[in-house]
GROMACS .gro file of C-alpha atoms in nm:
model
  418
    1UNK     CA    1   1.274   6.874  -1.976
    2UNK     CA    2   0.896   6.768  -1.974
    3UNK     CA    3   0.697   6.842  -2.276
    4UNK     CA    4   0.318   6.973  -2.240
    5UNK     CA    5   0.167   6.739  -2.449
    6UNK     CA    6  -0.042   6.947  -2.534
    7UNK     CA    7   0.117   7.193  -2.661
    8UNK     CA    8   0.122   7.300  -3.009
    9UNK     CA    9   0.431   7.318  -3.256
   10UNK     CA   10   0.407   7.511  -3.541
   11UNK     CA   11   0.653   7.431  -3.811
   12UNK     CA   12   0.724   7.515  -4.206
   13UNK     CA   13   0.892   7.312  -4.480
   14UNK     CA   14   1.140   7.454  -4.771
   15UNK     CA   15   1.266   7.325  -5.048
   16UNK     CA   16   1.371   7.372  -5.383
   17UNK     CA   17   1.178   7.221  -5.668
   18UNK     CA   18   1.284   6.844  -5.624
   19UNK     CA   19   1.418   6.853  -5.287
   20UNK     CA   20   1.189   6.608  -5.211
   21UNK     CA   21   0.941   6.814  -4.949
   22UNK     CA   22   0.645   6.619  -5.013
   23UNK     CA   23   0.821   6.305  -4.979
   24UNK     CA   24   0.957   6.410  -4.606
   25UNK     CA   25   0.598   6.528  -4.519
   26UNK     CA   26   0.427   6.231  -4.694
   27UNK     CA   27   0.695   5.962  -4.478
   28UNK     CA   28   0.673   6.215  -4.182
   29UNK     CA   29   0.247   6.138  -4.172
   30UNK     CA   30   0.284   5.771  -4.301
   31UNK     CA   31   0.529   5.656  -4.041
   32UNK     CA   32   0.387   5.844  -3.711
   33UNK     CA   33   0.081   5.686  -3.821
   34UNK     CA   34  -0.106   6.029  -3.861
   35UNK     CA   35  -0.320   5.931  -4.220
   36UNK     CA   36  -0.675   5.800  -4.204
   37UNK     CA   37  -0.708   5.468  -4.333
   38UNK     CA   38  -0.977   5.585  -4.653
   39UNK     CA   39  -0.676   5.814  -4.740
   40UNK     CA   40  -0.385   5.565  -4.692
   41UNK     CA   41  -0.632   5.318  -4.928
   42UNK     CA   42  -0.744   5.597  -5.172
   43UNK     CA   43  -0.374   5.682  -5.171
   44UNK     CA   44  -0.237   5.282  -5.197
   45UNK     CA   45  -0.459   5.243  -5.506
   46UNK     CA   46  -0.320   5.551  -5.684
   47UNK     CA   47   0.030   5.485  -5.626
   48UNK     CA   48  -0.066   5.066  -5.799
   49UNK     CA   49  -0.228   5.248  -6.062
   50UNK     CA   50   0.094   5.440  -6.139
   51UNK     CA   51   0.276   5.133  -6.149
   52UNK     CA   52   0.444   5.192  -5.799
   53UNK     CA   53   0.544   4.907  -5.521
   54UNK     CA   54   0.421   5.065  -5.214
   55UNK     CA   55   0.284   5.396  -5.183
   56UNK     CA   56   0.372   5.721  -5.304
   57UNK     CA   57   0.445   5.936  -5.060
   58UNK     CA   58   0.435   6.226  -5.247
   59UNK     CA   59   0.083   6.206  -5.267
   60UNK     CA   60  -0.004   6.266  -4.920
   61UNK     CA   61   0.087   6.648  -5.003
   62UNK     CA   62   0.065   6.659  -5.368
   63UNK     CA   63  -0.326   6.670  -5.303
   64UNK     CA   64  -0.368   7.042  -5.374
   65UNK     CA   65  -0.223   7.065  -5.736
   66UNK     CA   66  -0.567   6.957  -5.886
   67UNK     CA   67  -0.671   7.245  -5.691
   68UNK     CA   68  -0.398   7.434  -5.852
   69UNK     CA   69  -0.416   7.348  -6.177
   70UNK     CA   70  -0.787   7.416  -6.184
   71UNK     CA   71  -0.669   7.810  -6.124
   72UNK     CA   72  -0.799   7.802  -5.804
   73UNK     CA   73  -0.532   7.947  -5.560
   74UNK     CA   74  -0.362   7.790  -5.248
   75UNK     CA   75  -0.063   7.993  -5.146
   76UNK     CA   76   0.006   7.783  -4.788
   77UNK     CA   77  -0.177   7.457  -4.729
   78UNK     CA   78  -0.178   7.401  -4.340
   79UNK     CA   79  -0.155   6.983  -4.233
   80UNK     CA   80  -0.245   6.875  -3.898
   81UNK     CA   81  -0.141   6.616  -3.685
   82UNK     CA   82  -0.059   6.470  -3.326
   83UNK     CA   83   0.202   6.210  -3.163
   84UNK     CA   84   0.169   6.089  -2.811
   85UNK     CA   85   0.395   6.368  -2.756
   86UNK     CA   86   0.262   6.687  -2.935
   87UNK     CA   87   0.038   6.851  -3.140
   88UNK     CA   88   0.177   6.985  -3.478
   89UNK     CA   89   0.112   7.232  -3.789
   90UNK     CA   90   0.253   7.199  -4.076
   91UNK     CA   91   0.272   7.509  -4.319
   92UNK     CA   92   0.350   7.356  -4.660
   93UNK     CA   93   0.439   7.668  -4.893
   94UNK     CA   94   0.387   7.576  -5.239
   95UNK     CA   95   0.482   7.803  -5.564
   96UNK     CA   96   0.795   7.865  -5.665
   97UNK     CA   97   0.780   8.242  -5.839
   98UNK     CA   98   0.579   8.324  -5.531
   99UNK     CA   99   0.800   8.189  -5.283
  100UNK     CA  100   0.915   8.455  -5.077
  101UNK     CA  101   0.548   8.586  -5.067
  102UNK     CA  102   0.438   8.197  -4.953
  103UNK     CA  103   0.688   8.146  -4.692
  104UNK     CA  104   0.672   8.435  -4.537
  105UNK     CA  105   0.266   8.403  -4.507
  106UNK     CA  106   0.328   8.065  -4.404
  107UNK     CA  107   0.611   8.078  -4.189
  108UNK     CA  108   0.509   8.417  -3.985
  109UNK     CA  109   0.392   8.234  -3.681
  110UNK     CA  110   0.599   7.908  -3.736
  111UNK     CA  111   0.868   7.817  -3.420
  112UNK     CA  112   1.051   7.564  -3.601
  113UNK     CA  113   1.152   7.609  -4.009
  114UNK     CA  114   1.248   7.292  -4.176
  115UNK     CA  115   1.527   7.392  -4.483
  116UNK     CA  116   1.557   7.079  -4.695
  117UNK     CA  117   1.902   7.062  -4.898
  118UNK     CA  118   1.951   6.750  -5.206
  119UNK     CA  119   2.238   6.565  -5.085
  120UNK     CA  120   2.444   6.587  -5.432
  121UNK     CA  121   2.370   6.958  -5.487
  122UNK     CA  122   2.519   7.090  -5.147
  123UNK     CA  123   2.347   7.470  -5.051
  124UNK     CA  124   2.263   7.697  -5.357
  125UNK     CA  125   2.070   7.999  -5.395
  126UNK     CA  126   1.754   7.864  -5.324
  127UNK     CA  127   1.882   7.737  -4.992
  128UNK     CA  128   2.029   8.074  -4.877
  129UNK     CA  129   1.664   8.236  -4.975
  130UNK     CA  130   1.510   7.994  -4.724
  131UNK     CA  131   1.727   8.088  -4.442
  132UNK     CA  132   1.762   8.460  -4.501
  133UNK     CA  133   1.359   8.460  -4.493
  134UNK     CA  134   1.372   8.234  -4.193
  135UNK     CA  135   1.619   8.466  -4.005
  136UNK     CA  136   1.455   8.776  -4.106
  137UNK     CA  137   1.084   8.631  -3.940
  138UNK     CA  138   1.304   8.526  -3.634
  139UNK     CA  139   1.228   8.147  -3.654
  140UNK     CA  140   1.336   8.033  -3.352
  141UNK     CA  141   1.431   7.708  -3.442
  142UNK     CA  142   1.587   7.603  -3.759
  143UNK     CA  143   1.612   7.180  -3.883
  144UNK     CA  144   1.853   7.164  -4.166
  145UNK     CA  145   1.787   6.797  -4.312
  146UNK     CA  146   2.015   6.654  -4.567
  147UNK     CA  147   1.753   6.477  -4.799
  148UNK     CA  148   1.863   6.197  -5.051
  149UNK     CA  149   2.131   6.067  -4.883
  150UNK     CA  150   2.087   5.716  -5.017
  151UNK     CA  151   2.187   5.903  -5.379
  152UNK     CA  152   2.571   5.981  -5.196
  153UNK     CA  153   2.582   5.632  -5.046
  154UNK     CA  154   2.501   5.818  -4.674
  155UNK     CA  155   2.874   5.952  -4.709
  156UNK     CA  156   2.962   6.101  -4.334
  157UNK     CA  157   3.164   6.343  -4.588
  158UNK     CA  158   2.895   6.455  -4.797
  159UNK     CA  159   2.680   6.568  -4.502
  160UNK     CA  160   2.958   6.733  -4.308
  161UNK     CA  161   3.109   6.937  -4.609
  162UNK     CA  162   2.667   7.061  -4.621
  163UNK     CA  163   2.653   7.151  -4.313
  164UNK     CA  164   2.993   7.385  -4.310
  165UNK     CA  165   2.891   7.534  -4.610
  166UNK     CA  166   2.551   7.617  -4.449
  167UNK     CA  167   2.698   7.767  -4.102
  168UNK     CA  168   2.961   7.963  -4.362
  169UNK     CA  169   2.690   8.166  -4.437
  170UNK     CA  170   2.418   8.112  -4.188
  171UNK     CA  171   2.736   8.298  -3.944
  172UNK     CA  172   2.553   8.628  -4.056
  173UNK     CA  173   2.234   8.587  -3.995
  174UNK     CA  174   2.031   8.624  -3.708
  175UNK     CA  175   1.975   8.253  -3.623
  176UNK     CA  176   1.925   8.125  -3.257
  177UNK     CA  177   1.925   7.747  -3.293
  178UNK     CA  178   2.010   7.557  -3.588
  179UNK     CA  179   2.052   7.163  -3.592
  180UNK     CA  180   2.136   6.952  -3.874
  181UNK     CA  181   2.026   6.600  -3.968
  182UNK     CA  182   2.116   6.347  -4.274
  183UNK     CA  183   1.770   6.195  -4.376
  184UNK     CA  184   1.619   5.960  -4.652
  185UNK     CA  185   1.258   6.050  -4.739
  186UNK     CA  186   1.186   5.792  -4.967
  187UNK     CA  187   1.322   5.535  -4.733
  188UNK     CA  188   1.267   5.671  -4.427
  189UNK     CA  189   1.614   5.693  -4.244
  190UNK     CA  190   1.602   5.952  -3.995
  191UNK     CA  191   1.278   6.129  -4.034
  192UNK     CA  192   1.078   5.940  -3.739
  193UNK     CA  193   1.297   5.608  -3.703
  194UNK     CA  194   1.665   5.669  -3.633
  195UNK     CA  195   1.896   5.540  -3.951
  196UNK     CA  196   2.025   5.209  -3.977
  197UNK     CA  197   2.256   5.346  -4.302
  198UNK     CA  198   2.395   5.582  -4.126
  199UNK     CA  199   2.517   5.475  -3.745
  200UNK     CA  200   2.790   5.790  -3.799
  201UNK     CA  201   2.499   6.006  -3.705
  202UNK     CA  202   2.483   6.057  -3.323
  203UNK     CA  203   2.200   6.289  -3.342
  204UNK     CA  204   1.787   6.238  -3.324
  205UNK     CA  205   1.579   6.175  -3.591
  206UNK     CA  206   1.361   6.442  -3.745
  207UNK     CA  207   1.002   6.371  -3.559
  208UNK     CA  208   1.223   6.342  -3.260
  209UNK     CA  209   1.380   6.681  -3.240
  210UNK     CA  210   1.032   6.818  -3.314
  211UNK     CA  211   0.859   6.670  -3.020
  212UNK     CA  212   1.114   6.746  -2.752
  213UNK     CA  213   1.165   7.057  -2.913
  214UNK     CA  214   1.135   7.341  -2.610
  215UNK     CA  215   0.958   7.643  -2.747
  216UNK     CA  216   0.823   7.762  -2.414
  217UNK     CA  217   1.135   8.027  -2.363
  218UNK     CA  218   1.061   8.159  -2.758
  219UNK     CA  219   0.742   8.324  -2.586
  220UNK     CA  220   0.861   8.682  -2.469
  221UNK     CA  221   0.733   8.698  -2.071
  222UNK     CA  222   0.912   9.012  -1.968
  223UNK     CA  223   0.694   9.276  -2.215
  224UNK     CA  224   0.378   9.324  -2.079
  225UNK     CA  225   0.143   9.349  -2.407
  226UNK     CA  226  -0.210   9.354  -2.418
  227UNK     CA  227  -0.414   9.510  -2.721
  228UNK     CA  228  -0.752   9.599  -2.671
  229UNK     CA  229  -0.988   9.376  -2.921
  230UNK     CA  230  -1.339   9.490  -2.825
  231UNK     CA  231  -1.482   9.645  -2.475
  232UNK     CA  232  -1.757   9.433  -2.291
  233UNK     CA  233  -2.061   9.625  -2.158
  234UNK     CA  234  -2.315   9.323  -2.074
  235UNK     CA  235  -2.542   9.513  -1.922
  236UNK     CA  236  -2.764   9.278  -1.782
  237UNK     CA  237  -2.848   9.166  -1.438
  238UNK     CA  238  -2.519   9.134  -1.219
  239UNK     CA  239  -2.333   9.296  -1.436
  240UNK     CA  240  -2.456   9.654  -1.499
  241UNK     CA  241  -2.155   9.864  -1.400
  242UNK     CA  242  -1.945   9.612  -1.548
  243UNK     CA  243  -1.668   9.745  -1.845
  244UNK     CA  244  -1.414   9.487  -1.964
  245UNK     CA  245  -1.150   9.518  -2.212
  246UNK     CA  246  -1.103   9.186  -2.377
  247UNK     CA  247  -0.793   9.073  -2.635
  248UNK     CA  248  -0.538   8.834  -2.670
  249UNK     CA  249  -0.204   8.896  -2.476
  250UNK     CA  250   0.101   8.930  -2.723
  251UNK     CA  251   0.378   8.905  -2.455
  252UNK     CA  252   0.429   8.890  -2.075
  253UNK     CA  253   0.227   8.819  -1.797
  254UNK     CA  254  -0.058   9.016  -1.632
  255UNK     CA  255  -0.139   8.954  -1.190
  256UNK     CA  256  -0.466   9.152  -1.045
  257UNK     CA  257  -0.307   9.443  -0.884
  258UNK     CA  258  -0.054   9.515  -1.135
  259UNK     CA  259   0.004   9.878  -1.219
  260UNK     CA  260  -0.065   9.954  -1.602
  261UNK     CA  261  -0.062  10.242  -1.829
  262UNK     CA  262  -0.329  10.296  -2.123
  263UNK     CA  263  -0.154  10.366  -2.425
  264UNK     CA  264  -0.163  10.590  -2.642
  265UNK     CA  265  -0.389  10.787  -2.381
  266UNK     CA  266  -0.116  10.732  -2.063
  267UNK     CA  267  -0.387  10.697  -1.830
  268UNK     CA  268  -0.274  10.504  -1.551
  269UNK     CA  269  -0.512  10.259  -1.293
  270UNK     CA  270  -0.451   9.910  -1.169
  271UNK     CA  271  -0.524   9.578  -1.255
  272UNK     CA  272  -0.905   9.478  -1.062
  273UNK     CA  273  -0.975   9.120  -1.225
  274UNK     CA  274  -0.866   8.886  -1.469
  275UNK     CA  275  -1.131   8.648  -1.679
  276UNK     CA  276  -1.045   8.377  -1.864
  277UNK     CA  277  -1.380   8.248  -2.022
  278UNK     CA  278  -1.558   8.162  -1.773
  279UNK     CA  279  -1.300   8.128  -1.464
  280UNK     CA  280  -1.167   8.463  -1.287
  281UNK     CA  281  -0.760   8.457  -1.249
  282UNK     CA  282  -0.505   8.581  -1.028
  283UNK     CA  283  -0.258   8.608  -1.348
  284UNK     CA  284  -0.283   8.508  -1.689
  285UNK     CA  285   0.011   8.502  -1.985
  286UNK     CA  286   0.097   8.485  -2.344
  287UNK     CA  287  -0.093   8.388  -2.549
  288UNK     CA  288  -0.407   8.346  -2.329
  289UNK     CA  289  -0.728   8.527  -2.461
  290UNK     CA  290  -0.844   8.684  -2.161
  291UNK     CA  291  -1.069   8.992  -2.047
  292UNK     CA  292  -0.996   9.228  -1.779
  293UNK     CA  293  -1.165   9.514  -1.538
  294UNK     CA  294  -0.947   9.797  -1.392
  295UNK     CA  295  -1.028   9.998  -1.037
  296UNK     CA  296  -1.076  10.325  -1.235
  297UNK     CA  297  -1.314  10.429  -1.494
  298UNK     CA  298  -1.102  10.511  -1.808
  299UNK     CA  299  -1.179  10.552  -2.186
  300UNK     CA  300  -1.050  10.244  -2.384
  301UNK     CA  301  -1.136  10.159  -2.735
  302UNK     CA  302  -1.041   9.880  -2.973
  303UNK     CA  303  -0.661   9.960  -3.078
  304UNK     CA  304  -0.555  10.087  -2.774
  305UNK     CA  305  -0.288   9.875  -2.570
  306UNK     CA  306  -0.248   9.804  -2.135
  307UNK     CA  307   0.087   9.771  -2.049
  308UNK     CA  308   0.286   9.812  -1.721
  309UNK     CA  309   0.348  10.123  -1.594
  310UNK     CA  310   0.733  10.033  -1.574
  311UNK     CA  311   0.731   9.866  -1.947
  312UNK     CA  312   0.646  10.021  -2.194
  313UNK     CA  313   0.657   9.983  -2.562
  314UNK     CA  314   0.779  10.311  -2.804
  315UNK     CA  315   0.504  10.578  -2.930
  316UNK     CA  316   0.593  10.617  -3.306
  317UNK     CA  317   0.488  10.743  -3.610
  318UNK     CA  318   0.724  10.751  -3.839
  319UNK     CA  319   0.963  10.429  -3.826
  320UNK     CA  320   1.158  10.197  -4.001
  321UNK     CA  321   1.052   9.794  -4.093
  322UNK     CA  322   1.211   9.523  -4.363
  323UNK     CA  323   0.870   9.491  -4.575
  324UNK     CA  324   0.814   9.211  -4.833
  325UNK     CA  325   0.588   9.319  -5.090
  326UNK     CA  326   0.338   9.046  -5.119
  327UNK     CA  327   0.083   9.157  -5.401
  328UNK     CA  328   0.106   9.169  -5.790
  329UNK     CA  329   0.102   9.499  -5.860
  330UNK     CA  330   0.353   9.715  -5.736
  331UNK     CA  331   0.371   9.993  -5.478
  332UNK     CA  332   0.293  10.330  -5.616
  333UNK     CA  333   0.485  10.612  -5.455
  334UNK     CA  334   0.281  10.822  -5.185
  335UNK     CA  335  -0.028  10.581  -5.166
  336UNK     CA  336  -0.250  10.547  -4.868
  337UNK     CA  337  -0.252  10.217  -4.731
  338UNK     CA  338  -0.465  10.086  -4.457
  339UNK     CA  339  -0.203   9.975  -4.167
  340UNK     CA  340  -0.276   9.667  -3.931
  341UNK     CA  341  -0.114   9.672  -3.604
  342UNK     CA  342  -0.246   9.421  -3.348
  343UNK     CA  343  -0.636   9.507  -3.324
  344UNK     CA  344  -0.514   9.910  -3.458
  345UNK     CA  345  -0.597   9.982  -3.826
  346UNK     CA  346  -0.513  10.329  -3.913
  347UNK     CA  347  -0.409  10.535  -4.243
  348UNK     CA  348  -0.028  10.488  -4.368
  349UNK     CA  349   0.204  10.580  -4.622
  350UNK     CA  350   0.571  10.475  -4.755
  351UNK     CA  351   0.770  10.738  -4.706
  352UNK     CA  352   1.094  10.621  -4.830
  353UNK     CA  353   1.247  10.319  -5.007
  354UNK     CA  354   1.587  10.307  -4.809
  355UNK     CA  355   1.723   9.976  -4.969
  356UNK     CA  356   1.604   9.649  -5.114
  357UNK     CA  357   1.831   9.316  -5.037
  358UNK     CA  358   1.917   9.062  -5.299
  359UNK     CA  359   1.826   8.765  -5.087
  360UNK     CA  360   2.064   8.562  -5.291
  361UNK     CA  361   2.356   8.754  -5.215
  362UNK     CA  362   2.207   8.963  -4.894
  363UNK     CA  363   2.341   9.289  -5.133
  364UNK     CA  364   2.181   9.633  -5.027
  365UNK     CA  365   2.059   9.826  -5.337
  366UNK     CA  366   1.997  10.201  -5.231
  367UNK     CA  367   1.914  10.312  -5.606
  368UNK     CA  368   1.616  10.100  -5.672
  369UNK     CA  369   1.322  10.239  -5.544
  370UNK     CA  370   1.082  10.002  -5.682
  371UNK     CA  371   0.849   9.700  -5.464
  372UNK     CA  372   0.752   9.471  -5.647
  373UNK     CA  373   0.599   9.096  -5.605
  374UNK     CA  374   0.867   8.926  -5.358
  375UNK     CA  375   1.119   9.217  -5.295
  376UNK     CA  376   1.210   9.279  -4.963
  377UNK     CA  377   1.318   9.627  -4.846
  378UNK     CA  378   1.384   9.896  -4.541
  379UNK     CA  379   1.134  10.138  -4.618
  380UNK     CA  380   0.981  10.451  -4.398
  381UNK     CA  381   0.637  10.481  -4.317
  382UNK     CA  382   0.471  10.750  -4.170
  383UNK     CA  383   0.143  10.730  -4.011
  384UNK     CA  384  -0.168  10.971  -3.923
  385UNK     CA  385  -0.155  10.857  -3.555
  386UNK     CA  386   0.107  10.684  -3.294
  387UNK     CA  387   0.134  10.327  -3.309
  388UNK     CA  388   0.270  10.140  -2.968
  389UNK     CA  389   0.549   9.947  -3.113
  390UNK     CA  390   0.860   9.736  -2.991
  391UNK     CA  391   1.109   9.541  -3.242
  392UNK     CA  392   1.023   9.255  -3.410
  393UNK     CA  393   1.333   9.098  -3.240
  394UNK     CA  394   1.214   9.147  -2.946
  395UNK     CA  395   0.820   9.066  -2.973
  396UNK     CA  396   0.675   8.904  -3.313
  397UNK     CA  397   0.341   9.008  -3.207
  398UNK     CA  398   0.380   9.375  -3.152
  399UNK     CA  399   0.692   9.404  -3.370
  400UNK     CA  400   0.463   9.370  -3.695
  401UNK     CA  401   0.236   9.537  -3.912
  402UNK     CA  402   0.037   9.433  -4.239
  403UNK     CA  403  -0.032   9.732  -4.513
  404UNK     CA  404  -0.367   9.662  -4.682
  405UNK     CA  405  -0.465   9.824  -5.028
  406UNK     CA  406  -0.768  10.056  -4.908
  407UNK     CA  407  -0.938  10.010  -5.287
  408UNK     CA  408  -0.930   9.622  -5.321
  409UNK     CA  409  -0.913   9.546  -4.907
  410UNK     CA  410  -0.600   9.289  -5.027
  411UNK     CA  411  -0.324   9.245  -4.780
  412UNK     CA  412  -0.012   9.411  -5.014
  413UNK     CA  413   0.253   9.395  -4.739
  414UNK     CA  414   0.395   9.252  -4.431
  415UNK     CA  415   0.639   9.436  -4.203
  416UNK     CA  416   0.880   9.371  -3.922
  417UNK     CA  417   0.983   9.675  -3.765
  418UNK     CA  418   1.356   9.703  -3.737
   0.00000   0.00000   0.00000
């Protein structure tokens, strides 16, 4: 299957202390050729001044901890780069105490999660954090690379006795597409040049299943979604009766004539034009930023969402949604929260702590009603008007809501309605 080359793949690494991430994103850059020359030089003479042959290819990542160390806060350093293939973002989640908080901020919009496991320590907790956070955001795609093999002597054993006990308990989770592959970092077998050590493994390398990765079915075409952002009134010359309701579409596809609904008014009208930029449209799709005129006057406001007539998304306000608590302090029982929902901000309130999950053991505890830094739970929240929701199974975009502390304007919580 052809790959639009350019098209963008988003992906996010996780690993345990000394998994070796920065290693596999350091070799990742260095062999692809994606590092400027200043850095690879700047980088060259820090690795000879620590006494190393070569370069360190830890470095390439391990940029930020001056930063770090300094006090000054990076929760999820994004890295860029391109093959002839694709286009790519990295979300490197550093922070270990905060690492539910960081992965899920990182990994939120991510279509491809990258779980590294050491070789000689087989899956532990850590491992089973990464994937029960990477099921619960509905990664897509899920690369389960086998670092360190040249520390097991790249034992065909070692890496198939990993990978069952991974699918042992990946088997409950809500995981699409997982694929597994025995790497090197430091040396470089299988991350973008296939292994030499290890001719028992059939598979791709690493850069390889990224790039042919297809991520164009992920995108959910049968929802119609489109949230208003802002309403255009030019009025100058050419345009004076013109209204247009301009956003980004979350899901689906939208053709001039279509019949949609206004929600949460239920006005109905039809589809007139389509604008992209500059260039009118017959249709336009997720996740085009688009504006568009309809043959009847209506009253639409930011917050409000077009849909089709014959599609359309649930009116709640009370509902249900597995919310990691991402702030310091912890919830306080009964407290207004701002809620984001697409381009709707409205009032909110947690109703009800129905259970937090161990995400080591994927336990439900029903007698804790605490959320603190990092817990995940089912909770209730009521709000003081209807939101237009669908489940986050179904559509990331309109499946999720932030909770914002009204007092310090800090994003507390992130949600995926159930």
């Amino acid at each position: 299957m052809e790959i639009d080359k350019n098209q963008l793949l988003r992906f996010t690494t996780a690993g345990s202390v000394d998994d070796g991430k920065s290693t596999l994103i350091g070799r990742l850059l260095y062999d692809s050729k994606s590092i400027f020359e200043d850095q690879l030089a700047s980088i060259e003479n820090t690795s000879k001044q620590k006494g190393i042959d070569g370069v360190d290819l830890a470095l390439f990542t391990d940029g930020l901890k001056d930063e770090r160390e300094q006090g000054i806060t990076i929760d999820v350093a994004y890295r860029y780069f391109t093959t002839p293939k694709r286009k790519f973002i990295i979300a490197d989640t550093p922070g270990h105490i905060q690492y539910t908080r960081n992965m899920v901020t990182g990994a939120s919009t991510a279509n491809a999660a990258v779980i590294l496991i050491d070789a000689r320590h087989g899956v532990i907790e850590q491992t089973k954090r990464h994937a029960f956070i990477a099921s619960l955001l509905n990664i897509p795609h899920i690369i389960v690379c086998v670092n360190k093999m040249d520390l097991v002597d790249f034992k065909e054993e070692v890496f198939n006795d990993i990978r069952q006990q991974f699918e042992a308990f990946s088997s409950k989770l809500l995981i699409k597409d997982i694929r597994f592959i025995p790497i090197s970092a430091l040396l470089g077998d299988n991350v973008v040049n296939r292994s030499e050590n290890m001719p028992w493994f059939q598979g791709s390398p690493m850069l390889s299943e990224l790039e042919n990765m297809h991520i164009s079915s992920d995108t959910n075409k049968i929802d119609a979604r489109f949230a208003v952002q802002t309403v255009l009134r030019p009025q100058r010359e050419g345009f004076i009766d013109y209204r247009g309701y301009a956003g980004r579409i979350a899901s689906g596809i939208y053709r001039v004539g279509d019949e949609i609904t206004v929600l949460p008014s239920g006005f109905t009208s039809k589809i007139k034009s389509i604008n992209a930029g500059e260039k009118e449209v017959k249709e336009a799709f997720a996740p085009m930023s688009i504006s568009m005129t309809l043959e009847d006057d209506i009253d639409i406001s930011r917050g409000d969402m077009i849909v089709k007539t014959n599609n359309q998304p649930e009116l709640l306000q009370e509902f249900d949604v597995m919310l990691c608590w991402l702030n310091n302090e912890q919830a306080k029982p009964r407290t207004k929260y701002t809620i984001q929902h697409t381009s709707n901000e409205q009032k909110a309130m947690i109703k009800d702590v129905v259970y937090k999950v161990d995400i080591n053991t994927y336990d439900r505890d029903t007698d804790d009603k605490s959320l603190k830094m990092n817990d995940i739970a089912r909770v209730k929240i009521r709000t003081t008007h209807r939101l237009m929701l669908d489940s986050y199974r179904d559509n990331r975009n309109t499946g999720s809501i932030t909770l914002i502390d009204e007092a310090t304007k800090e994003t507390v919580a992130a949600g995926m309605l159930v």
